[in-house]
PDB file of C-alpha atoms and ligand atoms in Angstrom:
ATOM      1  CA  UNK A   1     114.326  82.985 113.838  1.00  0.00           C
ATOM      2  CA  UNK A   2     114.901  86.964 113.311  1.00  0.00           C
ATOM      3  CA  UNK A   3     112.129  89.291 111.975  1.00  0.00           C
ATOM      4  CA  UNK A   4     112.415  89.777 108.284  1.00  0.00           C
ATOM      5  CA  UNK A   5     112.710  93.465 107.865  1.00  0.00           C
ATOM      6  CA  UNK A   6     109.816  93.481 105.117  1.00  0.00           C
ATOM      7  CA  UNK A   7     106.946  91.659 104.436  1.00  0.00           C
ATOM      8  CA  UNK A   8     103.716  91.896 102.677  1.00  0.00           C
ATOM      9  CA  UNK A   9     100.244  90.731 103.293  1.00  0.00           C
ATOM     10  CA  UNK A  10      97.534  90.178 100.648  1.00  0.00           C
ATOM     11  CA  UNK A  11      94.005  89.417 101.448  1.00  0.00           C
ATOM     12  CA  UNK A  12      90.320  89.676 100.217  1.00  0.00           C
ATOM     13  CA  UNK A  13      87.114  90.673 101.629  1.00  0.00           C
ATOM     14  CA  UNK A  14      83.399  91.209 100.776  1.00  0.00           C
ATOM     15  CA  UNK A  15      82.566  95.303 101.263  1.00  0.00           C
ATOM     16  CA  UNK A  16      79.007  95.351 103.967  1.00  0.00           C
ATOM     17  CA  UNK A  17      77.108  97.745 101.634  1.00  0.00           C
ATOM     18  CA  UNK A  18      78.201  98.927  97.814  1.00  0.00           C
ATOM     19  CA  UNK A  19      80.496 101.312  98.557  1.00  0.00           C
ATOM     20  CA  UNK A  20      79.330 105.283  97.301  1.00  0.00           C
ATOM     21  CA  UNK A  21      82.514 107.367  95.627  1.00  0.00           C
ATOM     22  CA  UNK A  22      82.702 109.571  98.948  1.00  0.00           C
ATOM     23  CA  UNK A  23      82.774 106.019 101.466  1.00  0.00           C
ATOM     24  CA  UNK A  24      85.680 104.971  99.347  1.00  0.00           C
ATOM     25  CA  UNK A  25      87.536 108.863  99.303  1.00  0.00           C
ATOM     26  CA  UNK A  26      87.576 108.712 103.110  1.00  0.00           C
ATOM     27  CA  UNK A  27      88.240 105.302 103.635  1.00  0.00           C
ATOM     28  CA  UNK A  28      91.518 106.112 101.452  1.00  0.00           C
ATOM     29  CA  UNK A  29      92.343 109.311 103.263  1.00  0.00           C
ATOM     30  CA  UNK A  30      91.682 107.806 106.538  1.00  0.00           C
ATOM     31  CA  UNK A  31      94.211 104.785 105.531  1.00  0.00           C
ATOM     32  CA  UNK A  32      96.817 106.824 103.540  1.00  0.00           C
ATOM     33  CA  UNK A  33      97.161 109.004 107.272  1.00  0.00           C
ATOM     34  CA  UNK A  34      98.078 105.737 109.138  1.00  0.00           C
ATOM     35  CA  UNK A  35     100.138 104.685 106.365  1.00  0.00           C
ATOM     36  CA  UNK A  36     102.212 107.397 105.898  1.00  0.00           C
ATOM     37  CA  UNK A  37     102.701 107.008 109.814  1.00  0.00           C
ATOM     38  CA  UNK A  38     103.991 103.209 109.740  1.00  0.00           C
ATOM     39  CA  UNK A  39     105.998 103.255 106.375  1.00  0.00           C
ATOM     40  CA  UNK A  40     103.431 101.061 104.833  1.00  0.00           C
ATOM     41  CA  UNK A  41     102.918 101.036 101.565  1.00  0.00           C
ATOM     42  CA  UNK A  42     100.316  98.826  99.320  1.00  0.00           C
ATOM     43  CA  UNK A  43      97.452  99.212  96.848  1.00  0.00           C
ATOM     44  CA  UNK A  44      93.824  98.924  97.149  1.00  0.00           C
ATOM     45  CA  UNK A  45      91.481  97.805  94.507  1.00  0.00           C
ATOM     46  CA  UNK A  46      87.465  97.761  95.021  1.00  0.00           C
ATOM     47  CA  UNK A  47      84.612  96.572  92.656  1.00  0.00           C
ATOM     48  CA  UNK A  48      81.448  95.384  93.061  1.00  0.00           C
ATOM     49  CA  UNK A  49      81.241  95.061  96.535  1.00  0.00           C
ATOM     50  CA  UNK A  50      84.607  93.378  96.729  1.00  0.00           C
ATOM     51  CA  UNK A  51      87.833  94.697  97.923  1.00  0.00           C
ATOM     52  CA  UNK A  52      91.291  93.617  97.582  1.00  0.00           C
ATOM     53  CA  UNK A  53      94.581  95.149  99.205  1.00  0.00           C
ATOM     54  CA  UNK A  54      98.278  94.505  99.652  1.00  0.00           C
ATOM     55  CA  UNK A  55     100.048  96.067 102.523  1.00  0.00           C
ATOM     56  CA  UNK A  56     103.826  96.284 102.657  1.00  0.00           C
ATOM     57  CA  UNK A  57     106.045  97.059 105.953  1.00  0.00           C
ATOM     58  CA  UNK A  58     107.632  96.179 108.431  1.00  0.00           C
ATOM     59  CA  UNK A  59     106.097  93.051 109.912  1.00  0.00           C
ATOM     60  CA  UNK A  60     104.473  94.933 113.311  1.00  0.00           C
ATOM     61  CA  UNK A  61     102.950  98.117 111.216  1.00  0.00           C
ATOM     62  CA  UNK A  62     101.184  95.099 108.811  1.00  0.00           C
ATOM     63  CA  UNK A  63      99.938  92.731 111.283  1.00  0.00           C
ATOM     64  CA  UNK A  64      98.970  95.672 113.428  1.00  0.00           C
ATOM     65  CA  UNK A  65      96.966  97.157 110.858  1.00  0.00           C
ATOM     66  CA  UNK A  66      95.656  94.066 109.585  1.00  0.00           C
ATOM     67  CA  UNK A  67      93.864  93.476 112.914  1.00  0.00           C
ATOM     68  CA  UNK A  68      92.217  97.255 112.713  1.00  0.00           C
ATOM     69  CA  UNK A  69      91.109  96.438 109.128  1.00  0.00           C
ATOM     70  CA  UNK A  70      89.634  92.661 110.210  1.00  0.00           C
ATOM     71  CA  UNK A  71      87.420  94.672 112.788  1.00  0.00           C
ATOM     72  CA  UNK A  72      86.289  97.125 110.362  1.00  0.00           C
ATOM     73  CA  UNK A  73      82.583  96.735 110.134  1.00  0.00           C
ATOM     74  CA  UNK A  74      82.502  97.942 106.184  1.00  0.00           C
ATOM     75  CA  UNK A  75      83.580  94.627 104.977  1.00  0.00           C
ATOM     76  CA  UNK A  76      83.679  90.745 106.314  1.00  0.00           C
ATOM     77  CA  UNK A  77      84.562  87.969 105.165  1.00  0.00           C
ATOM     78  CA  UNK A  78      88.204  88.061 105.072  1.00  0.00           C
ATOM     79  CA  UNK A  79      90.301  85.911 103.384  1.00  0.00           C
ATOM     80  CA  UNK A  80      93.734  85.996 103.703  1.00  0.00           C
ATOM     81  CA  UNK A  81      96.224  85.424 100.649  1.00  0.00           C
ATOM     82  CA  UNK A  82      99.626  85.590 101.601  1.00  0.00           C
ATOM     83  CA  UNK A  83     101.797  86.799 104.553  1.00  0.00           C
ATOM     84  CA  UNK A  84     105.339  86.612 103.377  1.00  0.00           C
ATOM     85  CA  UNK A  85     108.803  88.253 103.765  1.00  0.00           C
ATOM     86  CA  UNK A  86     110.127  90.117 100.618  1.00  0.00           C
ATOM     87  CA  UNK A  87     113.044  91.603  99.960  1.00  0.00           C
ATOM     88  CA  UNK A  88     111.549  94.970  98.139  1.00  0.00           C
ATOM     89  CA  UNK A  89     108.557  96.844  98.517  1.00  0.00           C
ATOM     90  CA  UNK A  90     106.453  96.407  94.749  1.00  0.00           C
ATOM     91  CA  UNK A  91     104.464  99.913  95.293  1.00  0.00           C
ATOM     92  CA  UNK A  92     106.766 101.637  97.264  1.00  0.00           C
ATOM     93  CA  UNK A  93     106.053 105.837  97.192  1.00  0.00           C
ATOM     94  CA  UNK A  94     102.291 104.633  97.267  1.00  0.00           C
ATOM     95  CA  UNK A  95     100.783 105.112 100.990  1.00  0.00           C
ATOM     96  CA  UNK A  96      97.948 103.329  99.242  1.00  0.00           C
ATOM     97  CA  UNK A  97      97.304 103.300  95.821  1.00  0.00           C
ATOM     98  CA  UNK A  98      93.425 102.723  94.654  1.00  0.00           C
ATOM     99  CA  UNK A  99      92.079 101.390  91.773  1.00  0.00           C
ATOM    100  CA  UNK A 100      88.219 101.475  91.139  1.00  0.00           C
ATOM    101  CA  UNK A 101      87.358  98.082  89.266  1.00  0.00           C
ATOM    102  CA  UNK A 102      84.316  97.198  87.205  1.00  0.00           C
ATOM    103  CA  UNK A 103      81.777  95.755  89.408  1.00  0.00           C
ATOM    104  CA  UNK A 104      82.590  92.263  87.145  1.00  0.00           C
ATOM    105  CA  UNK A 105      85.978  92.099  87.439  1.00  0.00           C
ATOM    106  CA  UNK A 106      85.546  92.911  90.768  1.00  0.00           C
ATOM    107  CA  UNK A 107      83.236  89.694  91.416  1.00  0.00           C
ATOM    108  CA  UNK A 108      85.279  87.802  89.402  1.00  0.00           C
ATOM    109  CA  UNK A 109      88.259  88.074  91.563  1.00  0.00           C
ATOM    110  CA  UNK A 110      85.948  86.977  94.538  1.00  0.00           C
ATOM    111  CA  UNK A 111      84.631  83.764  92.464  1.00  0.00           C
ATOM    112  CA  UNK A 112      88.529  82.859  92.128  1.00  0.00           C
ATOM    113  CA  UNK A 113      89.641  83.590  95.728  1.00  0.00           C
ATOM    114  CA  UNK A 114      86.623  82.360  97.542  1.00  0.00           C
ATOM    115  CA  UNK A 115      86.520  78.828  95.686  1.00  0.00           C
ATOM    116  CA  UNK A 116      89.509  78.575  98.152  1.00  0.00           C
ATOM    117  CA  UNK A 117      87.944  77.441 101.734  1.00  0.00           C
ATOM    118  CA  UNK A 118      89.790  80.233 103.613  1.00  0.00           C
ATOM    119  CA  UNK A 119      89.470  82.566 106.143  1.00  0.00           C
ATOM    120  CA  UNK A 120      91.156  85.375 108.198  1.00  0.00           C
ATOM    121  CA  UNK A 121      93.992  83.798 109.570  1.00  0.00           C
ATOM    122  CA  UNK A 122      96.743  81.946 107.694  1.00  0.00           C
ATOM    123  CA  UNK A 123      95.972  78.943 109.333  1.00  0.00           C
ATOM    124  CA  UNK A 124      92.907  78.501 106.918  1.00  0.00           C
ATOM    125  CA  UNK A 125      94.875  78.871 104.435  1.00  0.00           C
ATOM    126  CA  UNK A 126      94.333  77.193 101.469  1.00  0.00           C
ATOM    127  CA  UNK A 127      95.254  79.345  98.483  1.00  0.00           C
ATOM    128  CA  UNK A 128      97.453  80.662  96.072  1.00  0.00           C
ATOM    129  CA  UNK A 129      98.287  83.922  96.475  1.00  0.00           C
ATOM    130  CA  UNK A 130     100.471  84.423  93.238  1.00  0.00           C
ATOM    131  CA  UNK A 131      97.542  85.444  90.657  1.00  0.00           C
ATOM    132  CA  UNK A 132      96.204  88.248  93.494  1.00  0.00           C
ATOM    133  CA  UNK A 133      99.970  90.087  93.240  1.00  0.00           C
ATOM    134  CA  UNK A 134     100.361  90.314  90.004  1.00  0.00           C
ATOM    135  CA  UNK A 135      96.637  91.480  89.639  1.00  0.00           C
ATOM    136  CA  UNK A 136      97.581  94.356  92.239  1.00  0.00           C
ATOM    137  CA  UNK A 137     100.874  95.150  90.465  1.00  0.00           C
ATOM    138  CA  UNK A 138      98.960  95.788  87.266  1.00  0.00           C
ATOM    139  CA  UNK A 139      97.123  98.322  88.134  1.00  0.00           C
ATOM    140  CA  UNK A 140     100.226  99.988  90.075  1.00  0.00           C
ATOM    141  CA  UNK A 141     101.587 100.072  86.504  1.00  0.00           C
ATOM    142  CA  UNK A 142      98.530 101.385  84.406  1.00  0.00           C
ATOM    143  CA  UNK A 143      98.411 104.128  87.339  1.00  0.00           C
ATOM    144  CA  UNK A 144     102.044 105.310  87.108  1.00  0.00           C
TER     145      UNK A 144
HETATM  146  C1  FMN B 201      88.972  97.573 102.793  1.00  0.00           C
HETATM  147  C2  FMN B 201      89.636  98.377 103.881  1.00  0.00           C
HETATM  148  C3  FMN B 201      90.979  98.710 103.764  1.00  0.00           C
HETATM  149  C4  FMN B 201      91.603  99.467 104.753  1.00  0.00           C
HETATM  150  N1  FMN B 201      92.925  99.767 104.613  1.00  0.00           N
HETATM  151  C5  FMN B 201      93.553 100.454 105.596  1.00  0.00           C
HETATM  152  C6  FMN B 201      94.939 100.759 105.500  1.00  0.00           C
HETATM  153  O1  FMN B 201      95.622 100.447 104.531  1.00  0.00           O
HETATM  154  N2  FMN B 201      95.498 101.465 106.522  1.00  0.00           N
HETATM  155  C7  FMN B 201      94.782 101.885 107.601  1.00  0.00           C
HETATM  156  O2  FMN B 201      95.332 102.520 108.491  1.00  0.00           O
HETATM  157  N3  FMN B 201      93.457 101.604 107.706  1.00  0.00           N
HETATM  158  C8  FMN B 201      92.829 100.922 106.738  1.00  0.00           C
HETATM  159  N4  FMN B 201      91.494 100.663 106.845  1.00  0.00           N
HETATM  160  C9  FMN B 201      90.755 101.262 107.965  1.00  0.00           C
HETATM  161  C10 FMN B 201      90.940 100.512 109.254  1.00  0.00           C
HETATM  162  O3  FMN B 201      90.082  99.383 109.257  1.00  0.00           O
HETATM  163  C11 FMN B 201      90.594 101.413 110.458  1.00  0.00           C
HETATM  164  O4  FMN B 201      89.298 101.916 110.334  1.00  0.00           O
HETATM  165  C12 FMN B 201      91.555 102.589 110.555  1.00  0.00           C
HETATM  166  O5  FMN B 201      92.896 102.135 110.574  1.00  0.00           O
HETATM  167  C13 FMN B 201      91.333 103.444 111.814  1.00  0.00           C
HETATM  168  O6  FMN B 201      91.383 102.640 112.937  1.00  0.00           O
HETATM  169  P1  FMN B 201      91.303 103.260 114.417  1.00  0.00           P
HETATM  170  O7  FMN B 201      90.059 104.084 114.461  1.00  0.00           O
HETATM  171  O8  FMN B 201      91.272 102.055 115.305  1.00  0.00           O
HETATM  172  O9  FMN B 201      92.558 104.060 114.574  1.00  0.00           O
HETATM  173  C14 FMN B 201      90.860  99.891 105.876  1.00  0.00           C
HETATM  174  C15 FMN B 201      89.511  99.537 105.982  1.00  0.00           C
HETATM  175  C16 FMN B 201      88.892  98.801 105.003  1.00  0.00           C
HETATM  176  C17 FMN B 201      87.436  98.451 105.122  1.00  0.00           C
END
């Protein structure tokens, strides 16, 4: 079967520590520098202690990034959403956009995600990843 030429990747995690304003700043420039490097694009959104992302690329730059960001030590708990071809990016210009939730909403994403028994790897996977892209294209829209 041939590469697709675009996919994206959506997953969840649980930050190590409540993250301070100046973590999150370098944690956005250090990401937006690789990004602009690989063509990915994507959005970030963090909130009481929970993060969520999209990434969108080519399928190497993703998965190769995705394995950096599992080993990151500020967050665990990974659960992976989706991993799918598409045929446009949804935040493309955005090396990674960032949206600073309420510490509720935040934890009320995480309630939703982790009543699904998942983990890192797709092969856990027991989800639906629909609810977590539209939640991540909303706030590409409210930031436009
Ligand atoms: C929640 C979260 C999201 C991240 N998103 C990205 C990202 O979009 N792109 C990126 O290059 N690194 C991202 N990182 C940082 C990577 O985990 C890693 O620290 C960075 O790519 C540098 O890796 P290196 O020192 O091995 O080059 C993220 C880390 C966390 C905790």
């Amino acid at each position: 079967m041939t590469e697709p030429a675009l996919i994206h990747l959506i997953y969840c995690s649980t930050a190590t520590h409540e993250m301070s304003q100046a973590e999150l700043l370098d944690l956005l420039q250090q990401s937006r520098k690789l990004n602009e490097q690989l063509k990915l694009t994507g959005m970030l959104l963090y909130g009481g202690g929970v993060f969520m992302q999209v990434l969108e690329g080519i399928p190497a730059a993703v998965d190769m990034v995705y394995q950096k960001i599992c080993r990151d030590p500020r967050h665990h708990s990974l659960i992976l959403l989706e991993r799918e071809p598409v045929s446009e990016r949804s935040f493309a210009g955005w090396s990674m956009g960032f949206h600073h939730l309420e510490a509720e909403a935040g934890q009320q994403f995480a309630g939703a995600f982790a009543l699904n028994d998942a983990g890192p790897d797709l092969e856990d996977k027991a989800c639906r990843p629909g609810p977590a892209l539209d939640i991540l294209r909303q706030f590409a829209r409210t930031q436009r």
